[in-house]
């Protein structure tokens, strides 16, 4: 079994920055796509950024130019650097990893519980 744990959420003023982390614990052989997503009150989950195992990145419009996703496979960790934060970025941010628990194993999706980011003055 695999467990994802996010950290780094906080209350920050508009224009500020935060760096979120998500680490996978448990039976991890390899992590393929790492995904950051968020959910604001009353809204559905929204993908923010994706990073493949090869390092290719995809950002959705809210994140372009302000957020940067990165990964450290040695630590089974993904980061999301968020700059120029706006009140509309307020949400619970969570990660989604596609994990193989052995060589040649199928990719299984795992979700974290999320970390709260609040942007307010």
One Martini backbone bead per residue (centre of mass of N, CA, C, O) as a GRO file, in nm:
protein
  121
    1UNK     BB    1   0.101   0.032   0.014
    2UNK     BB    2   0.009   0.384  -0.035
    3UNK     BB    3   0.115   0.711   0.091
    4UNK     BB    4   0.012   1.051   0.089
    5UNK     BB    5   0.196   1.358   0.181
    6UNK     BB    6   0.120   1.681   0.259
    7UNK     BB    7   0.284   2.013   0.246
    8UNK     BB    8   0.282   2.389   0.306
    9UNK     BB    9   0.038   2.503   0.397
   10UNK     BB   10  -0.116   2.842   0.412
   11UNK     BB   11  -0.115   3.170   0.510
   12UNK     BB   12  -0.133   3.427   0.255
   13UNK     BB   13  -0.056   3.692   0.082
   14UNK     BB   14  -0.093   3.869  -0.169
   15UNK     BB   15   0.196   3.785  -0.370
   16UNK     BB   16   0.288   3.540  -0.256
   17UNK     BB   17   0.454   3.238  -0.132
   18UNK     BB   18   0.470   2.876  -0.202
   19UNK     BB   19   0.576   2.538  -0.086
   20UNK     BB   20   0.494   2.229  -0.191
   21UNK     BB   21   0.453   1.888  -0.066
   22UNK     BB   22   0.490   1.537  -0.186
   23UNK     BB   23   0.486   1.212  -0.026
   24UNK     BB   24   0.574   0.876  -0.069
   25UNK     BB   25   0.460   0.586   0.107
   26UNK     BB   26   0.594   0.263   0.073
   27UNK     BB   27   0.522   0.066  -0.213
   28UNK     BB   28   0.785   0.187  -0.414
   29UNK     BB   29   0.926   0.177  -0.738
   30UNK     BB   30   0.745   0.382  -0.919
   31UNK     BB   31   0.685   0.709  -1.062
   32UNK     BB   32   0.505   0.872  -1.270
   33UNK     BB   33   0.276   1.061  -1.258
   34UNK     BB   34   0.255   1.397  -1.131
   35UNK     BB   35  -0.013   1.558  -0.944
   36UNK     BB   36  -0.171   1.870  -0.921
   37UNK     BB   37  -0.445   1.977  -0.717
   38UNK     BB   38  -0.769   2.148  -0.666
   39UNK     BB   39  -1.013   2.269  -0.407
   40UNK     BB   40  -1.281   2.459  -0.392
   41UNK     BB   41  -1.545   2.580  -0.262
   42UNK     BB   42  -1.799   2.426  -0.454
   43UNK     BB   43  -1.585   2.265  -0.621
   44UNK     BB   44  -1.402   2.100  -0.830
   45UNK     BB   45  -1.151   1.946  -0.930
   46UNK     BB   46  -0.824   2.090  -1.025
   47UNK     BB   47  -0.586   2.094  -1.242
   48UNK     BB   48  -0.250   2.232  -1.237
   49UNK     BB   49  -0.016   1.996  -1.248
   50UNK     BB   50   0.226   1.809  -1.455
   51UNK     BB   51   0.460   1.525  -1.418
   52UNK     BB   52   0.670   1.332  -1.564
   53UNK     BB   53   0.924   1.104  -1.559
   54UNK     BB   54   1.077   1.281  -1.793
   55UNK     BB   55   0.985   1.603  -1.720
   56UNK     BB   56   0.725   1.674  -1.823
   57UNK     BB   57   0.505   1.960  -1.855
   58UNK     BB   58   0.180   2.072  -1.719
   59UNK     BB   59  -0.040   2.356  -1.744
   60UNK     BB   60  -0.280   2.536  -1.631
   61UNK     BB   61  -0.396   2.847  -1.653
   62UNK     BB   62  -0.370   2.931  -1.343
   63UNK     BB   63  -0.042   2.841  -1.346
   64UNK     BB   64   0.071   3.002  -1.558
   65UNK     BB   65   0.374   3.171  -1.463
   66UNK     BB   66   0.354   3.080  -1.130
   67UNK     BB   67   0.395   2.772  -1.147
   68UNK     BB   68   0.606   2.491  -1.017
   69UNK     BB   69   0.701   2.175  -1.105
   70UNK     BB   70   0.855   1.904  -0.915
   71UNK     BB   71   1.109   1.633  -0.874
   72UNK     BB   72   1.212   1.355  -0.638
   73UNK     BB   73   1.265   1.026  -0.671
   74UNK     BB   74   1.446   0.949  -0.426
   75UNK     BB   75   1.186   1.076  -0.238
   76UNK     BB   76   0.899   1.064  -0.354
   77UNK     BB   77   0.876   1.378  -0.467
   78UNK     BB   78   0.671   1.670  -0.483
   79UNK     BB   79   0.653   2.004  -0.613
   80UNK     BB   80   0.500   2.340  -0.546
   81UNK     BB   81   0.558   2.644  -0.686
   82UNK     BB   82   0.410   2.951  -0.558
   83UNK     BB   83   0.341   3.254  -0.719
   84UNK     BB   84   0.155   3.521  -0.712
   85UNK     BB   85  -0.076   3.512  -0.522
   86UNK     BB   86  -0.430   3.459  -0.505
   87UNK     BB   87  -0.739   3.439  -0.380
   88UNK     BB   88  -0.824   3.220  -0.608
   89UNK     BB   89  -0.608   3.002  -0.481
   90UNK     BB   90  -0.796   2.910  -0.283
   91UNK     BB   91  -0.729   2.581  -0.140
   92UNK     BB   92  -0.711   2.240  -0.175
   93UNK     BB   93  -0.408   2.068  -0.199
   94UNK     BB   94  -0.330   1.790  -0.412
   95UNK     BB   95  -0.211   1.463  -0.480
   96UNK     BB   96  -0.120   1.255  -0.774
   97UNK     BB   97  -0.014   0.922  -0.813
   98UNK     BB   98   0.161   0.694  -1.030
   99UNK     BB   99   0.210   0.357  -0.916
  100UNK     BB  100   0.472   0.122  -0.887
  101UNK     BB  101   0.546  -0.175  -0.684
  102UNK     BB  102   0.689  -0.301  -0.942
  103UNK     BB  103   0.852  -0.438  -1.190
  104UNK     BB  104   0.597  -0.398  -1.431
  105UNK     BB  105   0.382  -0.269  -1.296
  106UNK     BB  106   0.106  -0.121  -1.252
  107UNK     BB  107  -0.062   0.173  -1.248
  108UNK     BB  108  -0.146   0.339  -0.943
  109UNK     BB  109  -0.366   0.545  -0.791
  110UNK     BB  110  -0.285   0.819  -0.562
  111UNK     BB  111  -0.408   1.005  -0.281
  112UNK     BB  112  -0.424   1.284  -0.104
  113UNK     BB  113  -0.563   1.497   0.146
  114UNK     BB  114  -0.420   1.766   0.180
  115UNK     BB  115  -0.360   2.131   0.162
  116UNK     BB  116  -0.402   2.445   0.291
  117UNK     BB  117  -0.477   2.739   0.093
  118UNK     BB  118  -0.454   3.088   0.191
  119UNK     BB  119  -0.554   3.398   0.029
  120UNK     BB  120  -0.498   3.683   0.242
  121UNK     BB  121  -0.530   4.008   0.413
   0.00000   0.00000   0.00000
